[in-house]
mmCIF file of C-alpha atoms in Angstrom:
data_model
loop_
_atom_site.group_PDB
_atom_site.id
_atom_site.type_symbol
_atom_site.label_atom_id
_atom_site.label_comp_id
_atom_site.label_asym_id
_atom_site.label_seq_id
_atom_site.Cartn_x
_atom_site.Cartn_y
_atom_site.Cartn_z
ATOM 1 C CA MET A 12 0.092 -0.184 0.106
ATOM 2 C CA ARG A 13 2.763 2.568 1.000
ATOM 3 C CA GLN A 14 4.563 1.656 -2.472
ATOM 4 C CA ILE A 15 1.396 2.474 -4.272
ATOM 5 C CA LEU A 16 1.145 5.728 -2.362
ATOM 6 C CA LEU A 17 4.717 6.654 -3.126
ATOM 7 C CA ILE A 18 4.429 6.320 -6.531
ATOM 8 C CA LEU A 19 1.217 8.040 -6.831
ATOM 9 C CA MET A 20 3.012 11.006 -5.024
ATOM 10 C CA LEU A 21 5.891 10.910 -7.200
ATOM 11 C CA ALA A 22 3.602 10.873 -10.486
ATOM 12 C CA LEU A 23 1.782 14.095 -8.802
ATOM 13 C CA ALA A 24 5.058 15.850 -8.112
ATOM 14 C CA THR A 25 6.299 16.123 -11.737
ATOM 15 C CA PRO A 26 5.884 19.313 -13.509
ATOM 16 C CA ALA A 27 2.599 20.120 -14.890
ATOM 17 C CA VAL A 28 2.489 20.852 -18.523
ATOM 18 C CA ALA A 29 0.087 23.708 -19.829
ATOM 19 C CA VAL A 30 -0.305 22.334 -23.112
ATOM 20 C CA GLN A 31 -4.372 22.557 -23.625
ATOM 21 C CA PRO A 32 -5.580 19.665 -25.718
ATOM 22 C CA ASP A 33 -6.839 21.802 -28.476
ATOM 23 C CA GLU A 34 -3.189 22.835 -29.333
ATOM 24 C CA VAL A 35 -1.798 19.560 -29.705
ATOM 25 C CA LEU A 36 -1.076 18.523 -33.578
ATOM 26 C CA GLN A 37 -2.329 15.348 -35.080
ATOM 27 C CA ASP A 38 0.842 14.526 -36.442
ATOM 28 C CA THR A 39 2.893 13.013 -33.423
ATOM 29 C CA ALA A 40 6.262 13.699 -35.208
ATOM 30 C CA LEU A 41 5.419 17.417 -35.536
ATOM 31 C CA GLU A 42 3.827 17.603 -31.919
ATOM 32 C CA GLU A 43 6.913 15.837 -30.531
ATOM 33 C CA ARG A 44 9.152 18.325 -32.096
ATOM 34 C CA ALA A 45 6.622 21.216 -30.704
ATOM 35 C CA ARG A 46 7.530 19.940 -27.350
ATOM 36 C CA GLU A 47 11.319 19.514 -27.572
ATOM 37 C CA LEU A 48 11.409 23.413 -29.337
ATOM 38 C CA SER A 49 8.815 24.646 -26.620
ATOM 39 C CA LYS A 50 11.218 23.556 -23.546
ATOM 40 C CA GLY A 51 13.722 26.084 -24.795
ATOM 41 C CA LEU A 52 11.572 28.996 -25.269
ATOM 42 C CA ARG A 53 10.840 31.053 -22.205
ATOM 43 C CA CYS A 54 7.173 32.442 -21.191
ATOM 44 C CA LEU A 55 7.734 36.264 -21.323
ATOM 45 C CA VAL A 56 5.157 36.599 -18.550
ATOM 46 C CA CYS A 57 6.238 34.012 -16.060
ATOM 47 C CA ARG A 58 10.121 34.416 -16.644
ATOM 48 C CA ASN A 59 11.866 31.290 -16.080
ATOM 49 C CA GLU A 60 9.265 28.934 -17.110
ATOM 50 C CA SER A 61 9.017 27.510 -20.611
ATOM 51 C CA ILE A 62 6.099 28.142 -22.596
ATOM 52 C CA ASP A 63 5.061 24.553 -22.289
ATOM 53 C CA GLU A 64 5.006 24.873 -18.577
ATOM 54 C CA SER A 65 3.079 28.218 -18.163
ATOM 55 C CA ASN A 66 -0.496 28.647 -18.192
ATOM 56 C CA ALA A 67 -0.308 32.526 -19.295
ATOM 57 C CA PRO A 68 -2.372 33.513 -22.501
ATOM 58 C CA LEU A 69 0.891 34.785 -24.145
ATOM 59 C CA ALA A 70 2.552 31.349 -23.406
ATOM 60 C CA ARG A 71 -0.469 29.831 -25.226
ATOM 61 C CA ASP A 72 -0.143 31.995 -28.240
ATOM 62 C CA LEU A 73 3.647 31.189 -28.568
ATOM 63 C CA ARG A 74 2.731 27.430 -28.455
ATOM 64 C CA ILE A 75 0.475 28.082 -31.244
ATOM 65 C CA LEU A 76 2.555 30.041 -33.417
ATOM 66 C CA LEU A 77 5.270 27.506 -32.620
ATOM 67 C CA ARG A 78 2.968 24.812 -34.183
ATOM 68 C CA GLU A 79 1.825 26.830 -37.021
ATOM 69 C CA ARG A 80 5.393 27.532 -37.993
ATOM 70 C CA LEU A 81 6.191 23.689 -37.942
ATOM 71 C CA VAL A 82 2.905 22.904 -39.990
ATOM 72 C CA ALA A 83 3.859 25.445 -42.453
ATOM 73 C CA GLY A 84 6.942 23.383 -43.338
ATOM 74 C CA ASP A 85 9.733 25.637 -41.188
ATOM 75 C CA SER A 86 12.588 23.797 -39.834
ATOM 76 C CA ASP A 87 13.472 23.628 -36.104
ATOM 77 C CA VAL A 88 16.006 26.443 -36.592
ATOM 78 C CA GLU A 89 13.742 28.719 -38.916
ATOM 79 C CA ALA A 90 10.743 28.337 -36.467
ATOM 80 C CA ILE A 91 12.857 29.386 -33.622
ATOM 81 C CA ASP A 92 14.531 32.291 -35.608
ATOM 82 C CA PHE A 93 11.062 33.374 -36.559
ATOM 83 C CA ILE A 94 9.991 33.707 -32.539
ATOM 84 C CA VAL A 95 13.355 35.154 -31.956
ATOM 85 C CA ASP A 96 12.984 38.008 -34.752
ATOM 86 C CA ARG A 97 9.215 38.672 -33.108
ATOM 87 C CA TYR A 98 9.948 38.726 -29.653
ATOM 88 C CA GLY A 99 13.692 39.192 -29.161
ATOM 89 C CA GLU A 100 16.413 36.939 -27.799
ATOM 90 C CA TYR A 101 14.971 37.035 -24.261
ATOM 91 C CA VAL A 102 12.488 34.555 -25.470
ATOM 92 C CA LEU A 103 15.324 31.802 -25.566
ATOM 93 C CA LEU A 104 15.913 30.095 -22.245
ATOM 94 C CA GLN A 105 19.523 29.337 -23.095
ATOM 95 C CA PRO A 106 20.834 32.412 -24.653
ATOM 96 C CA THR A 107 23.394 32.588 -27.509
ATOM 97 C CA THR A 108 26.946 33.235 -26.700
ATOM 98 C CA SER A 109 27.394 35.752 -29.954
ATOM 99 C CA GLY A 110 27.275 39.314 -30.557
ATOM 100 C CA ALA A 111 26.631 41.512 -27.549
ATOM 101 C CA ASN A 112 26.012 38.711 -25.402
ATOM 102 C CA VAL A 113 29.476 37.725 -25.347
ATOM 103 C CA LEU A 114 29.854 40.747 -22.818
ATOM 104 C CA LEU A 115 27.169 39.492 -20.709
ATOM 105 C CA TRP A 116 28.964 35.915 -20.648
ATOM 106 C CA ALA A 117 32.389 37.104 -20.055
ATOM 107 C CA ALA A 118 31.396 39.879 -17.396
ATOM 108 C CA GLY A 119 31.193 37.520 -14.252
ATOM 109 C CA PRO A 120 34.727 35.713 -14.690
ATOM 110 C CA LEU A 121 36.059 39.234 -15.792
ATOM 111 C CA MET A 122 34.900 41.004 -12.599
ATOM 112 C CA LEU A 123 36.205 38.101 -10.343
ATOM 113 C CA LEU A 124 39.685 38.319 -12.069
ATOM 114 C CA LEU A 125 39.308 42.286 -11.479
ATOM 115 C CA ALA A 126 38.504 41.770 -7.799
ATOM 116 C CA LEU A 127 41.318 39.114 -7.303
ATOM 117 C CA GLY A 128 43.894 41.645 -8.825
ATOM 118 C CA ILE A 129 42.590 44.674 -6.417
ATOM 119 C CA GLY A 130 42.793 42.263 -3.326
ATOM 120 C CA TYR A 131 46.398 40.910 -4.507
ATOM 121 C CA GLY A 132 47.421 44.636 -4.966
ATOM 122 C CA TYR A 133 46.127 45.707 -1.635
ATOM 123 C CA LEU A 134 47.743 42.759 0.174
ATOM 124 C CA ARG A 135 50.735 43.530 -1.519
ATOM 125 C CA ARG A 136 51.070 47.288 -0.665
ATOM 126 C CA ARG A 137 50.160 46.759 2.714
ATOM 127 C CA SER A 138 52.909 43.900 3.310
ATOM 128 C CA LEU A 139 55.582 46.306 1.701
ATOM 129 C CA ALA A 140 54.776 49.330 3.828
ATOM 130 C CA THR A 141 56.946 50.647 6.600
ATOM 131 C CA PRO A 142 55.523 49.627 9.867
ATOM 132 C CA VAL A 143 54.617 52.880 12.215
ATOM 133 C CA THR A 144 57.057 52.997 15.019
ATOM 134 C CA THR A 145 55.732 55.275 18.074
ATOM 135 C CA GLU A 146 58.188 56.453 20.555
ATOM 136 C CA PRO A 147 57.415 55.734 24.647
ATOM 137 C CA LEU A 148 56.032 58.565 26.521
ATOM 138 C CA ASN A 149 58.734 60.708 28.184
ATOM 139 C CA ALA A 150 58.427 61.635 32.075
ATOM 140 C CA ALA A 151 56.393 64.818 31.571
ATOM 141 C CA GLU A 152 53.987 62.988 29.238
ATOM 142 C CA GLU A 153 53.564 60.144 31.529
ATOM 143 C CA ALA A 154 52.962 62.396 34.436
ATOM 144 C CA ARG A 155 50.280 64.463 32.473
ATOM 145 C CA LEU A 156 48.540 61.123 31.433
ATOM 146 C CA LYS A 157 48.329 59.934 35.139
ATOM 147 C CA ASP A 158 46.762 63.021 36.116
ATOM 148 C CA ILE A 159 44.307 62.901 33.528
ATOM 149 C CA LEU A 160 43.228 59.554 34.418
ATOM 150 C CA GLY A 161 42.992 60.472 38.130
ATOM 151 C CA GLU A 162 45.875 58.225 39.115
#
């Protein structure tokens, strides 16, 4: 009994797919392609959900648009390029590493190297600095200090 309950709980814990029955294509090969492609497209309303997982109306429109492009005979690349041209590169869950995005991909490691360089320079300068030496108090200063402290 526990095993059946565990299997049922695991089955219910899987992510929900928001594809409506009226969106599903009759051709199973095209539907499979559409599902694979939609896993890489971001819902513009829900941010980090694919359009397959989102119930937002815009995600539904994107799923329908993708299926229309595939039915029209577009290849996978052509269908994705059409959607990217229309909605911008933000619609991709995995952005490309070309063009202006190279700066975004490289910014993290470059900032880390910059921080390490600044830290090294600071520690190096600090180790090379001459220590500050203080002279001991003379008798008059020591007497004045005792007077101030009330000793």
